[in-house]
Coordinates of C-alpha atoms and ligand atoms in Angstrom, one line a residue:
X26 CA -124.0 33.9 -31.6
X27 CA -125.1 30.1 -32.2
X28 CA -123.3 28.6 -35.4
X29 CA -126.0 27.6 -37.9
X30 CA -126.7 24.0 -38.1
X31 CA -124.5 22.2 -40.8
X32 CA -126.7 21.2 -43.8
X33 CA -127.1 17.2 -43.4
X34 CA -129.3 16.9 -46.2
X35 CA -129.7 18.8 -49.6
X36 CA -133.4 18.1 -51.0
X37 CA -133.9 19.2 -54.3
X38 CA -137.8 19.8 -55.0
X39 CA -138.7 20.0 -58.8
X40 CA -141.7 22.0 -60.1
X41 CA -144.0 19.2 -60.2
X42 CA -143.1 18.2 -56.6
X43 CA -145.1 21.1 -54.8
X44 CA -146.6 18.9 -52.0
X45 CA -145.8 19.4 -48.2
X46 CA -145.9 15.6 -47.9
X47 CA -143.4 14.9 -50.5
X48 CA -141.5 11.7 -49.8
X49 CA -138.2 13.3 -50.0
X50 CA -138.9 15.8 -46.8
X51 CA -141.2 13.5 -44.7
X52 CA -139.6 12.7 -41.2
X53 CA -136.7 15.0 -41.9
X54 CA -135.3 17.9 -39.7
X55 CA -135.9 21.3 -40.9
X56 CA -132.9 22.2 -38.9
X57 CA -130.5 20.3 -40.7
X58 CA -132.2 20.2 -44.4
X59 CA -132.0 22.5 -47.2
X60 CA -134.3 22.5 -49.7
X61 CA -133.3 23.3 -53.3
X62 CA -135.5 24.7 -55.8
X63 CA -134.6 25.8 -59.2
X64 CA -135.9 27.7 -61.9
X65 CA -133.6 26.6 -65.1
X66 CA -133.6 26.9 -68.9
X67 CA -133.5 23.3 -69.5
X68 CA -136.7 22.7 -68.1
X69 CA -138.4 26.0 -69.5
X70 CA -137.0 25.2 -73.1
X71 CA -137.3 21.3 -73.3
X72 CA -140.3 22.1 -75.5
X73 CA -141.8 25.7 -76.4
X74 CA -144.1 25.5 -73.4
X75 CA -147.4 27.6 -73.5
X76 CA -146.6 30.9 -71.8
X77 CA -149.4 30.4 -69.3
X78 CA -148.0 26.8 -68.6
X79 CA -144.7 28.4 -67.6
X80 CA -145.9 31.4 -65.8
X81 CA -148.1 28.9 -63.8
X82 CA -145.4 26.6 -62.8
X83 CA -142.8 29.2 -61.8
X84 CA -145.4 31.2 -60.0
X85 CA -146.8 28.1 -58.0
X86 CA -142.9 27.1 -57.5
X87 CA -142.3 30.6 -55.9
X88 CA -145.5 30.3 -53.8
X89 CA -144.5 27.1 -52.6
X90 CA -141.0 28.1 -51.5
X91 CA -142.7 30.9 -49.3
X92 CA -145.2 28.2 -47.8
X93 CA -142.3 25.9 -47.3
X94 CA -140.2 28.8 -45.2
X95 CA -143.4 29.5 -43.2
X96 CA -143.3 26.0 -42.4
X97 CA -139.9 26.2 -41.0
X98 CA -137.7 24.9 -43.4
X99 CA -134.7 26.7 -45.2
X100 CA -135.1 27.1 -48.9
X101 CA -132.4 27.9 -51.3
X102 CA -134.4 29.2 -54.4
X103 CA -132.5 29.7 -57.6
X104 CA -134.5 32.0 -60.1
X105 CA -134.3 31.9 -63.8
X106 CA -132.9 35.3 -64.1
X107 CA -130.3 35.1 -61.2
X108 CA -127.0 35.8 -63.1
X109 CA -125.0 32.5 -62.0
X110 CA -128.0 30.2 -62.9
X111 CA -126.4 27.4 -65.1
X112 CA -129.4 26.3 -66.5
X113 CA -130.0 22.8 -65.5
X114 CA -130.9 20.7 -62.6
X115 CA -127.3 19.1 -62.5
X116 CA -125.7 22.4 -62.6
X117 CA -127.5 23.8 -60.0
X118 CA -127.3 21.0 -57.7
X119 CA -123.5 21.2 -58.2
X120 CA -123.3 24.9 -57.1
X121 CA -125.5 23.8 -54.2
X122 CA -123.0 21.4 -53.2
X123 CA -120.4 23.9 -52.8
X124 CA -122.9 26.4 -50.9
X125 CA -124.0 24.1 -48.3
X126 CA -121.4 20.8 -48.4
X127 CA -124.3 18.5 -47.2
X128 CA -123.5 14.9 -46.4
X129 CA -126.0 13.5 -48.6
X130 CA -128.8 14.3 -51.2
X131 CA -132.5 13.1 -51.0
X132 CA -134.9 13.6 -53.9
X133 CA -138.3 12.3 -54.8
X134 CA -138.0 10.3 -58.0
X135 CA -138.6 12.4 -61.3
X136 CA -141.7 12.2 -63.3
X137 CA -139.9 11.5 -66.5
X138 CA -137.3 9.5 -68.2
X139 CA -135.4 12.5 -69.3
X140 CA -135.1 14.0 -65.8
X141 CA -135.0 10.4 -64.2
X142 CA -131.6 9.9 -66.0
X143 CA -130.0 13.1 -64.4
X144 CA -130.7 12.1 -61.0
X145 CA -129.6 8.8 -61.5
X146 CA -125.9 10.3 -62.4
X147 CA -125.7 12.7 -59.5
X148 CA -124.2 10.0 -56.9
X149 CA -121.2 9.2 -59.4
X150 CA -120.9 12.6 -60.5
X151 CA -120.7 14.3 -57.4
X152 CA -119.6 11.6 -55.0
X153 CA -122.1 12.3 -52.2
X154 CA -124.8 9.7 -51.5
X155 CA -128.3 10.3 -53.2
X156 CA -131.4 8.6 -51.9
X157 CA -134.1 8.7 -54.8
X158 CA -137.3 8.1 -53.1
X159 CA -140.6 6.6 -54.6
X160 CA -143.2 9.4 -55.8
X161 CA -146.0 7.9 -53.3
X162 CA -148.4 10.7 -54.2
X163 CA -149.5 8.1 -57.0
X164 CA -151.4 5.3 -55.5
X165 CA -150.0 2.7 -57.4
X166 CA -146.2 2.1 -57.2
X167 CA -144.2 1.0 -60.4
X168 CA -143.9 -2.4 -58.6
X169 CA -147.6 -2.5 -58.1
X170 CA -148.4 -1.7 -61.8
X171 CA -146.0 -4.2 -63.1
X172 CA -147.2 -6.9 -61.0
X173 CA -150.7 -6.3 -62.3
X174 CA -149.4 -6.1 -65.8
X175 CA -147.2 -9.0 -66.1
X176 CA -148.4 -11.9 -67.8
X177 CA -151.3 -10.1 -69.5
X178 CA -151.8 -10.1 -73.1
X179 CA -153.8 -6.8 -73.0
X180 CA -153.6 -4.3 -70.3
X181 CA -157.2 -3.2 -69.9
X182 CA -157.8 0.1 -67.8
X183 CA -161.1 -1.3 -66.6
X184 CA -159.5 -4.2 -64.7
X185 CA -156.8 -2.0 -63.5
X186 CA -159.2 0.5 -62.1
X187 CA -161.4 -2.3 -60.4
X188 CA -158.3 -3.4 -58.6
X189 CA -157.5 0.3 -57.5
X190 CA -161.2 0.5 -56.2
X191 CA -160.8 -2.6 -54.1
X192 CA -157.1 -1.5 -52.6
X193 CA -158.3 2.1 -52.1
X194 CA -161.7 0.9 -50.9
X195 CA -163.2 3.8 -52.8
X196 CA -166.8 3.5 -53.5
X197 CA -166.9 0.0 -52.2
X198 CA -169.6 -1.5 -49.9
X199 CA -167.8 -4.2 -48.5
X200 CA -166.5 -6.5 -51.3
X201 CA -168.9 -5.0 -53.8
X202 CA -168.9 -1.7 -55.9
X203 CA -171.4 0.7 -54.6
X204 CA -174.5 0.6 -56.6
X205 CA -173.5 -2.9 -57.5
X206 CA -171.9 -1.8 -61.0
X207 CA -168.3 -0.7 -61.6
X208 CA -169.1 1.4 -64.6
X209 CA -171.7 4.1 -65.5
X210 CA -170.2 5.0 -68.6
X211 CA -173.4 4.4 -70.6
X212 CA -175.1 6.9 -68.4
X213 CA -172.7 9.4 -69.2
X214 CA -172.6 10.3 -72.7
X215 CA -175.2 12.7 -72.7
X216 CA -175.1 15.9 -75.0
X217 CA -175.1 19.2 -73.4
X218 CA -177.5 22.2 -73.8
X219 CA -176.7 25.9 -73.0
X220 CA -177.6 26.5 -69.3
X221 CA -177.4 30.0 -67.7
X222 CA -176.4 28.3 -64.5
X223 CA -173.4 26.5 -65.8
X224 CA -170.6 26.1 -63.0
X225 CA -167.8 28.5 -63.2
X226 CA -164.3 27.7 -61.8
X227 CA -162.9 30.4 -59.5
X228 CA -160.6 33.1 -60.9
X229 CA -157.3 34.1 -58.9
X230 CA -156.3 37.4 -60.0
X231 CA -152.4 37.8 -60.3
X232 CA -150.7 38.9 -56.9
X233 CA -147.2 40.5 -56.8
X234 CA -145.3 37.1 -57.2
X235 CA -147.5 36.0 -60.2
X236 CA -147.1 39.6 -61.8
X237 CA -143.4 39.3 -61.4
X238 CA -143.6 35.9 -62.9
X239 CA -145.9 37.3 -65.7
X240 CA -143.3 40.0 -66.6
X241 CA -140.2 37.5 -66.7
X242 CA -142.2 35.1 -68.9
X243 CA -143.5 38.0 -71.4
X244 CA -139.9 39.3 -71.5
X245 CA -138.3 36.0 -72.1
X246 CA -140.7 33.8 -74.1
X247 CA -142.3 36.4 -76.5
X248 CA -142.5 34.0 -79.1
X249 CA -143.8 30.9 -77.1
X250 CA -147.5 30.0 -78.2
X251 CA -150.3 31.2 -76.1
X252 CA -151.4 34.3 -74.3
X253 CA -150.9 35.3 -70.8
X254 CA -153.8 37.7 -70.9
X255 CA -156.2 37.7 -68.0
X256 CA -154.0 34.8 -66.0
X257 CA -156.2 33.4 -63.4
X258 CA -155.1 30.0 -62.5
X259 CA -154.6 29.0 -58.6
X260 CA -150.8 29.1 -57.8
X261 CA -151.0 28.2 -54.1
X262 CA -152.4 25.1 -52.6
X263 CA -154.9 27.1 -50.6
X264 CA -156.3 28.5 -54.0
X265 CA -156.2 25.1 -55.7
X266 CA -158.3 23.9 -52.5
X267 CA -160.8 26.4 -53.0
X268 CA -161.1 25.4 -56.7
X269 CA -161.8 21.8 -55.5
X270 CA -164.4 23.0 -52.9
X271 CA -166.1 25.0 -55.8
X272 CA -165.8 21.8 -58.3
X273 CA -167.3 19.5 -55.5
X274 CA -170.3 22.0 -54.8
X275 CA -171.2 23.2 -58.2
X276 CA -169.9 20.6 -60.9
X277 CA -169.4 17.4 -59.7
X278 CA -173.2 16.5 -59.4
X279 CA -173.3 16.6 -63.3
X280 CA -169.8 15.7 -64.0
X281 CA -170.7 12.1 -65.3
X282 CA -173.7 13.0 -67.4
X283 CA -171.9 15.6 -69.6
X284 CA -168.3 14.3 -69.3
X285 CA -168.2 14.0 -73.0
X286 CA -170.2 17.0 -74.3
X287 CA -169.0 20.0 -76.0
X288 CA -170.6 23.3 -76.3
X289 CA -169.6 26.6 -78.1
X290 CA -168.1 29.3 -75.9
X291 CA -168.4 27.1 -72.9
X292 CA -164.8 26.3 -71.8
X293 CA -165.4 24.1 -68.7
X294 CA -168.8 22.5 -68.8
X295 CA -168.9 20.3 -65.8
X296 CA -165.2 19.6 -65.6
X297 CA -163.2 20.3 -62.5
X298 CA -160.0 22.1 -64.0
X299 CA -157.8 20.6 -61.4
X300 CA -155.5 18.8 -63.5
X301 CA -152.7 21.4 -63.5
X302 CA -153.0 21.6 -59.5
X303 CA -152.9 17.7 -59.3
X304 CA -149.9 17.4 -61.5
X305 CA -147.7 20.1 -59.8
X306 CA -148.5 18.4 -56.5
X307 CA -150.8 21.4 -55.0
X308 CA -153.8 18.7 -54.7
X309 CA -153.5 15.2 -53.7
X310 CA -155.3 12.6 -56.0
X311 CA -156.6 10.3 -53.2
X312 CA -157.9 13.1 -51.0
X313 CA -160.0 14.6 -54.0
X314 CA -161.4 10.8 -54.5
X315 CA -162.3 10.6 -50.9
X316 CA -164.1 14.2 -51.0
X317 CA -165.8 13.1 -54.2
X318 CA -167.1 10.0 -52.4
X319 CA -168.1 12.0 -49.3
X320 CA -170.5 13.8 -51.7
X321 CA -172.1 10.6 -52.9
X322 CA -172.6 9.2 -49.4
X323 CA -173.8 12.5 -48.2
X324 CA -176.7 12.4 -51.1
X325 CA -175.3 15.6 -52.6
X326 CA -173.7 13.9 -55.8
X327 CA -175.2 11.0 -57.8
X328 CA -172.9 7.9 -58.1
X329 CA -172.7 8.0 -62.0
X330 CA -170.7 11.3 -61.6
X331 CA -168.6 10.2 -58.6
X332 CA -167.9 7.0 -59.9
X333 CA -166.9 8.6 -63.3
X334 CA -164.7 11.3 -61.4
X335 CA -163.0 8.5 -59.3
X336 CA -162.4 6.5 -62.5
X337 CA -160.5 9.4 -64.0
X338 CA -158.3 9.7 -61.1
X339 CA -157.6 6.2 -59.9
X340 CA -158.3 4.6 -63.0
X341 CA -156.9 6.5 -65.9
X342 CA -154.4 8.8 -64.5
X343 CA -152.7 6.2 -62.8
X344 CA -153.0 3.5 -65.5
X345 CA -151.4 6.1 -67.8
X346 CA -148.7 6.6 -65.7
X347 CA -148.0 2.7 -65.2
X348 CA -147.8 2.6 -69.0
X349 CA -145.7 5.3 -69.2
X350 CA -142.8 3.9 -66.8
X351 CA -143.4 0.3 -68.0
X352 CA -143.1 1.1 -71.8
X353 CA -139.7 2.6 -71.3
X354 CA -138.0 5.6 -72.8
X355 CA -138.3 4.5 -76.4
X356 CA -142.1 4.6 -76.4
X357 CA -142.1 8.1 -77.7
X358 CA -140.7 6.9 -81.0
X359 CA -143.4 4.5 -81.8
X360 CA -145.2 5.2 -84.9
X361 CA -147.6 2.3 -85.8
X362 CA -148.9 3.8 -88.9
X363 CA -145.5 5.3 -90.3
X364 CA -147.2 8.6 -90.3
X365 CA -145.0 11.5 -91.3
X366 CA -147.3 14.7 -92.1
X367 CA -146.5 17.6 -90.1
X368 CA -149.1 19.4 -87.8
X369 CA -150.9 22.4 -89.8
X370 CA -149.8 25.8 -88.7
X371 CA -153.4 26.5 -87.5
X372 CA -152.5 24.5 -84.4
X373 CA -150.5 27.2 -83.3
X374 CA -153.0 30.0 -84.3
X375 CA -156.5 28.7 -84.4
X376 CA -156.9 30.0 -87.9
X377 CA -159.5 27.5 -89.3
X378 CA -162.7 27.4 -90.3
X379 CA -163.8 24.0 -89.0
X380 CA -165.6 25.3 -86.1
X381 CA -164.9 22.2 -83.7
X382 CA -161.2 22.9 -84.5
X383 CA -161.3 26.6 -84.0
X384 CA -163.2 26.3 -80.7
X385 CA -160.8 23.6 -79.2
X386 CA -157.8 25.6 -80.6
X387 CA -158.8 29.2 -79.4
X388 CA -159.8 27.8 -76.1
X389 CA -156.3 26.1 -75.8
X390 CA -154.1 28.9 -76.9
X391 CA -155.9 31.2 -74.4
X392 CA -156.1 29.4 -71.4
X393 CA -153.7 26.2 -71.8
X394 CA -156.5 23.9 -71.2
X395 CA -159.2 21.9 -73.1
X396 CA -161.0 19.1 -71.7
X397 CA -160.7 15.5 -72.5
X398 CA -163.0 15.2 -75.5
X399 CA -161.7 18.2 -77.3
X400 CA -158.2 16.7 -76.8
X401 CA -159.2 13.2 -78.1
X402 CA -162.1 13.7 -80.4
X403 CA -161.2 17.1 -82.2
X404 CA -157.5 18.2 -82.1
X405 CA -156.2 14.6 -81.6
X406 CA -158.9 13.1 -84.0
X407 CA -158.1 15.5 -86.7
X408 CA -154.3 15.0 -86.4
X409 CA -155.0 11.1 -86.5
X410 CA -157.0 11.4 -89.7
X411 CA -154.5 13.6 -91.6
X412 CA -151.5 11.1 -90.7
X413 CA -149.7 13.4 -88.4
X414 CA -146.3 12.3 -87.1
X415 CA -147.1 11.0 -83.5
X416 CA -144.0 12.2 -82.5
X417 CA -145.0 15.8 -83.3
X418 CA -148.4 15.5 -82.2
X419 CA -146.7 14.5 -78.7
X420 CA -144.7 17.6 -78.8
X421 CA -147.5 19.9 -79.6
X422 CA -149.6 18.6 -76.7
X423 CA -146.6 18.4 -74.5
X424 CA -145.9 22.2 -74.8
X425 CA -149.5 23.6 -75.2
X426 CA -151.4 22.1 -72.0
X427 CA -150.8 23.6 -68.5
X428 CA -151.1 19.9 -67.2
X429 CA -148.7 18.1 -69.6
X430 CA -145.7 16.5 -68.4
X431 CA -144.2 13.7 -70.2
X432 CA -145.8 10.6 -67.7
X433 CA -149.4 11.6 -68.6
X434 CA -149.2 13.4 -72.0
X435 CA -147.0 10.9 -74.0
X436 CA -149.5 8.0 -73.1
X437 CA -152.4 9.8 -73.8
X438 CA -151.2 11.3 -76.9
X439 CA -149.1 8.9 -78.9
X440 CA -150.9 6.0 -77.2
X441 CA -154.8 6.8 -76.6
X442 CA -155.3 9.3 -79.3
X443 CA -152.7 8.6 -82.2
X444 CA -152.5 4.9 -81.8
X445 CA -148.7 5.3 -82.4
X446 CA -148.2 2.1 -80.2
X447 CA -150.8 -0.1 -82.2
X448 CA -153.2 -0.7 -79.6
X449 CA -151.7 -0.8 -76.1
X450 CA -154.3 1.3 -74.7
X451 CA -157.1 1.0 -76.6
X452 CA -158.6 -1.8 -78.8
X453 CA -159.1 0.4 -81.8
X454 CA -158.2 4.2 -82.9
X455 CA -160.1 7.1 -81.5
X456 CA -160.7 8.1 -84.9
X457 CA -164.3 9.5 -85.8
X458 CA -166.2 11.4 -88.7
X459 CA -168.1 14.6 -88.0
X460 CA -171.1 12.3 -86.9
X461 CA -169.3 11.6 -83.5
X462 CA -168.7 15.4 -83.1
X463 CA -172.0 16.4 -84.2
X464 CA -173.7 13.9 -81.5
X465 CA -171.8 15.4 -78.7
X466 CA -171.7 19.1 -79.4
X467 CA -173.6 22.3 -80.9
X468 CA -170.5 22.8 -82.9
X469 CA -171.6 21.6 -86.3
X470 CA -174.6 23.6 -86.4
X471 CA -172.6 26.8 -86.3
X472 CA -169.9 25.6 -88.7
X473 CA -169.6 26.6 -92.5
X474 CA -169.3 22.9 -93.3
X475 CA -172.0 20.5 -93.8
X476 CA -171.7 17.5 -91.3
X477 CA -174.0 15.4 -93.4
X478 CA -172.0 15.6 -96.5
X479 CA -168.8 13.6 -97.2
X480 CA -168.1 15.0 -100.7
X481 CA -168.2 18.2 -102.5
X482 CA -168.1 21.7 -101.8
X483 CA -168.6 22.5 -98.2
X484 CA -168.7 18.8 -97.1
X485 CA -167.4 18.3 -93.5
X486 CA -163.4 17.6 -93.8
X487 CA -163.7 14.9 -90.9
X488 CA -166.0 12.8 -93.1
X489 CA -163.7 12.0 -96.2
X490 CA -160.7 12.2 -93.8
X491 CA -162.4 9.4 -91.6
X492 CA -163.2 7.1 -94.4
X493 CA -159.7 7.9 -96.0
X494 CA -158.0 6.9 -92.7
X495 CA -159.8 3.7 -93.0
X496 CA -158.9 3.2 -96.5
X497 CA -155.2 4.4 -96.2
X498 CA -154.6 1.9 -93.2
X499 CA -156.4 -1.3 -94.3
X500 CA -153.5 -3.5 -94.0
X501 CA -153.1 -2.5 -90.4
X502 CA -156.9 -2.0 -89.3
X503 CA -159.1 -4.5 -91.4
X504 CA -158.3 -7.3 -89.2
X505 CA -159.4 -5.5 -86.3
X506 CA -163.0 -7.0 -84.9
X507 CA -164.2 -3.5 -83.5
X508 CA -163.7 -2.1 -86.9
X509 CA -165.5 -4.8 -88.9
X510 CA -168.9 -2.5 -89.1
X511 CA -167.3 0.6 -90.8
X512 CA -165.1 -1.6 -93.2
X513 CA -168.4 -3.2 -94.1
X514 CA -169.9 0.0 -95.1
X515 CA -166.9 1.2 -97.0
X516 CA -167.0 -2.0 -98.9
X517 CA -170.6 -1.4 -99.5
X518 CA -170.2 1.9 -100.9
X519 CA -170.3 2.2 -105.0
X520 CA -166.8 2.3 -106.4
X521 CA -167.5 6.0 -107.7
X522 CA -168.4 7.0 -104.3
X523 CA -165.4 5.4 -102.5
X524 CA -163.1 7.2 -105.3
X525 CA -165.0 10.6 -104.7
X526 CA -164.4 10.1 -101.1
X527 CA -160.6 9.5 -101.6
X528 CA -160.4 12.6 -103.8
X529 CA -162.0 15.0 -101.3
X530 CA -159.8 13.9 -98.7
X531 CA -156.6 14.0 -101.0
X532 CA -158.0 17.6 -101.8
X533 CA -158.0 18.6 -98.2
X534 CA -154.6 17.0 -97.2
X535 CA -153.3 18.8 -100.3
X536 CA -154.6 22.1 -99.1
X537 CA -152.6 21.6 -96.1
X538 CA -149.4 20.9 -97.8
X539 CA -149.9 24.2 -100.1
X540 CA -150.5 26.3 -97.0
X541 CA -147.0 25.7 -96.1
X542 CA -147.3 26.8 -92.9
X543 CA -146.8 23.4 -91.1
X544 CA -145.3 23.3 -87.8
X545 CA -141.9 21.9 -86.3
Ligands
LIG8 P1 -161.5 16.1 -65.7 O1 -162.6 16.1 -66.5 O2 -162.3 16.9 -64.5 O3 -161.2 14.9 -64.8 C1 -160.6 14.5 -63.5 C2 -159.2 14.3 -63.5 O4 -159.0 13.4 -63.9 C3 -158.4 15.3 -64.1 O5 -158.2 16.2 -63.4 C4 -157.2 14.3 -64.3 O6 -156.3 14.4 -63.1 C5 -157.9 13.0 -64.4 N1 -158.0 12.6 -65.8 C6 -159.0 12.5 -66.6 N2 -158.6 11.6 -67.9 C7 -157.2 11.4 -67.7 C8 -156.4 10.8 -68.7 N3 -156.8 10.4 -69.7 N4 -155.2 10.7 -68.2 C9 -154.6 11.0 -67.1 N5 -155.7 11.8 -66.1 C10 -156.7 12.0 -66.4 N6 -154.1 15.0 -68.6 C11 -153.1 15.4 -68.1 O7 -153.3 15.7 -66.8 N7 -152.0 15.9 -68.5 C12 -151.8 15.7 -70.0 O8 -150.7 16.2 -70.4 C13 -152.9 15.3 -70.6 N8 -152.6 15.2 -72.1 C14 -153.8 14.7 -72.6 C15 -153.7 14.4 -74.2 C16 -154.6 13.9 -75.0 C17 -154.7 13.7 -76.3 C18 -155.6 13.3 -74.2 C19 -157.0 12.9 -75.3 C20 -156.0 13.6 -72.8 C21 -154.9 14.2 -72.0 N9 -155.2 14.5 -70.8 C22 -154.1 14.8 -70.0 C23 -156.5 13.7 -70.0 C24 -157.6 14.9 -69.9 O9 -157.8 15.4 -71.0 C25 -157.0 15.7 -68.8 O10 -156.6 15.2 -67.6 C26 -158.4 16.7 -68.4 O11 -159.0 17.3 -69.5 C27 -158.0 17.6 -67.3 O12 -159.1 18.4 -67.0 P2 -159.7 18.5 -65.9 O13 -158.9 18.5 -64.6 O14 -161.0 19.4 -66.0 O15 -160.3 16.9 -66.0
LIG9 C1 -142.4 22.2 -66.6 C2 -141.1 22.7 -65.7 C3 -140.8 24.1 -66.4 C4 -141.4 24.7 -67.3 N1 -139.8 24.7 -65.5 C5 -139.6 24.2 -64.3 C6 -138.3 24.6 -63.8 O1 -137.8 26.1 -64.0 N2 -137.6 24.3 -62.4 C7 -138.2 23.0 -62.2 O2 -137.8 22.6 -60.9 N3 -139.3 22.4 -62.9 C8 -139.8 22.8 -63.8 N4 -140.5 22.3 -64.8 C9 -141.2 21.0 -64.1 C10 -140.1 19.9 -64.5 O3 -139.6 19.9 -66.0 C11 -140.6 18.8 -63.9 O4 -140.5 18.5 -62.5 C12 -139.9 17.5 -64.5 O5 -140.5 17.2 -65.6 C13 -139.9 16.2 -63.6 O6 -139.6 15.3 -64.0
LIG10 FE1 -166.3 20.2 -87.3 FE2 -167.3 19.3 -89.6 FE3 -168.8 19.6 -87.6 FE4 -167.8 21.6 -88.8 S1 -169.1 20.1 -89.6 S2 -168.0 21.6 -86.5 S3 -165.7 20.7 -89.3 S4 -167.3 18.1 -87.5

């Protein structure tokens, strides 16, 4: 019998590194490499993840291990319920070192500060060389982002995005942007109407591996938020590709037009619902952008949609990651307004009579997904208006969304949505009254509250809360030129009207306090 080859390199592959082209595996010899994949309690409990998020990640990990084995790799896979599981990445690497005695460890850099610190400690802790390799699934490296950001007084996403277009050549005609314009946002704010032929994402019924994971999650995390019913997310790279094909064919053509729209009962509209797969590594961002561009070049999708889609990925997604790493581990504690209110209990139950909130929350608790405008202008906006603690809001988003990892959730939530950083990502807070929600959705027509009223019984809570937010934070916001108009409107209101608005908001906030069910 030939002796099995010695393990030269141990490659830990983390749960959001499920990509065959991972930097830590590139040019490596499968005969002398052991891949280590670890389901660990630390990762499953650092927040109270939505049950569906847990099921998706663990099932995708198990399927990825199978795919790697089929490609000829040796995978040492530790399951959550293995009796000797130590519960942490570091503990499992320590155990794997005794099993395989590798000469070195190679690992692709982690996606968040917490885990990055663990990886940094391994070389000293274990006395084995550890190569931490860049995560080049992202287009901009940390150095690229810093080079763009250094010396700038404001970090405007639009300019970062244009650089990324030039760099990738996406939607470029020579040195010019396709269609001679960089930005089609003005065309992309149409409200939607119900449409029987609305695109639908594909559904993937659980296979044996997923069914096992669903059982494990149901048994071990019964009190986590969300539901496992009718779990139908893709869990393999092939399924994720099929979902991407479906999006390109059916939804991309209207993606731009209805990017900001919301409709009762319509959970997907023309969105891609590909973020879980992108963030876990089952899909490649640049590949998706190139495919979207090919749809435009072939005349199958209009430029406003394709540009809007490419902007989300090489613009917003890369920009958020750049901000996360640039701002450092303390970014999470910023609280520009000094807000302290706890999130109301209905964020975990959906039990509210505000129809817009109920739609966004029910959908989120059911599927662990909501689209951007629901996250920003409904649940995020409400949290901002009531003065919720941005750290708590961050925790809620991180636990509840299937695509949430700190590098992307934190800047979107604490930064963009809660203005916790005082305006690093946006020149004014994303605060809006019911009027915005009414313009972009059919929610208000189905709500028990009256969106046209600010005060009195039955008035839409967002209205008084919006003006109260401006009033309450006047010292911090009045100097903001982009808020000059709303402050002029507030100033022009009769004193009695202003007082009634403040009282209406205070009544709503008091009712939250009296409910006594706040989270965290
Ligand atoms: P689409 O609407 O189809 O957009 C296409 C792709 O663009 C997405 O798949 C996503 O990869 C990317 N994208 C779009 N906007 C953003 C953005 N602002 N930041 C990063 N990528 C973006 N996105 C996450 O991936 N993880 C999160 O934890 C997350 N948290 C958010 C929290 C808040 C408060 C807000 C306002 C937004 C958050 N987003 C997050 C961004 C956005 O809501 C989701 O990327 C999007 O809803 C995912 O659904 P989709 O794939 O259908 O997106
Ligand atoms: C989010 C998550 C969860 C819930 N569980 C695991 C796990 O058991 N094992 C694992 O390798 N990864 C998991 N992840 C993803 C990690 O938290 C993610 O890889 C790190 O946040 C990367 O920085
Ligand atoms: Fe939401 Fe107000 Fe509209 Fe009701 S009336 S759906 S609470 S914005």
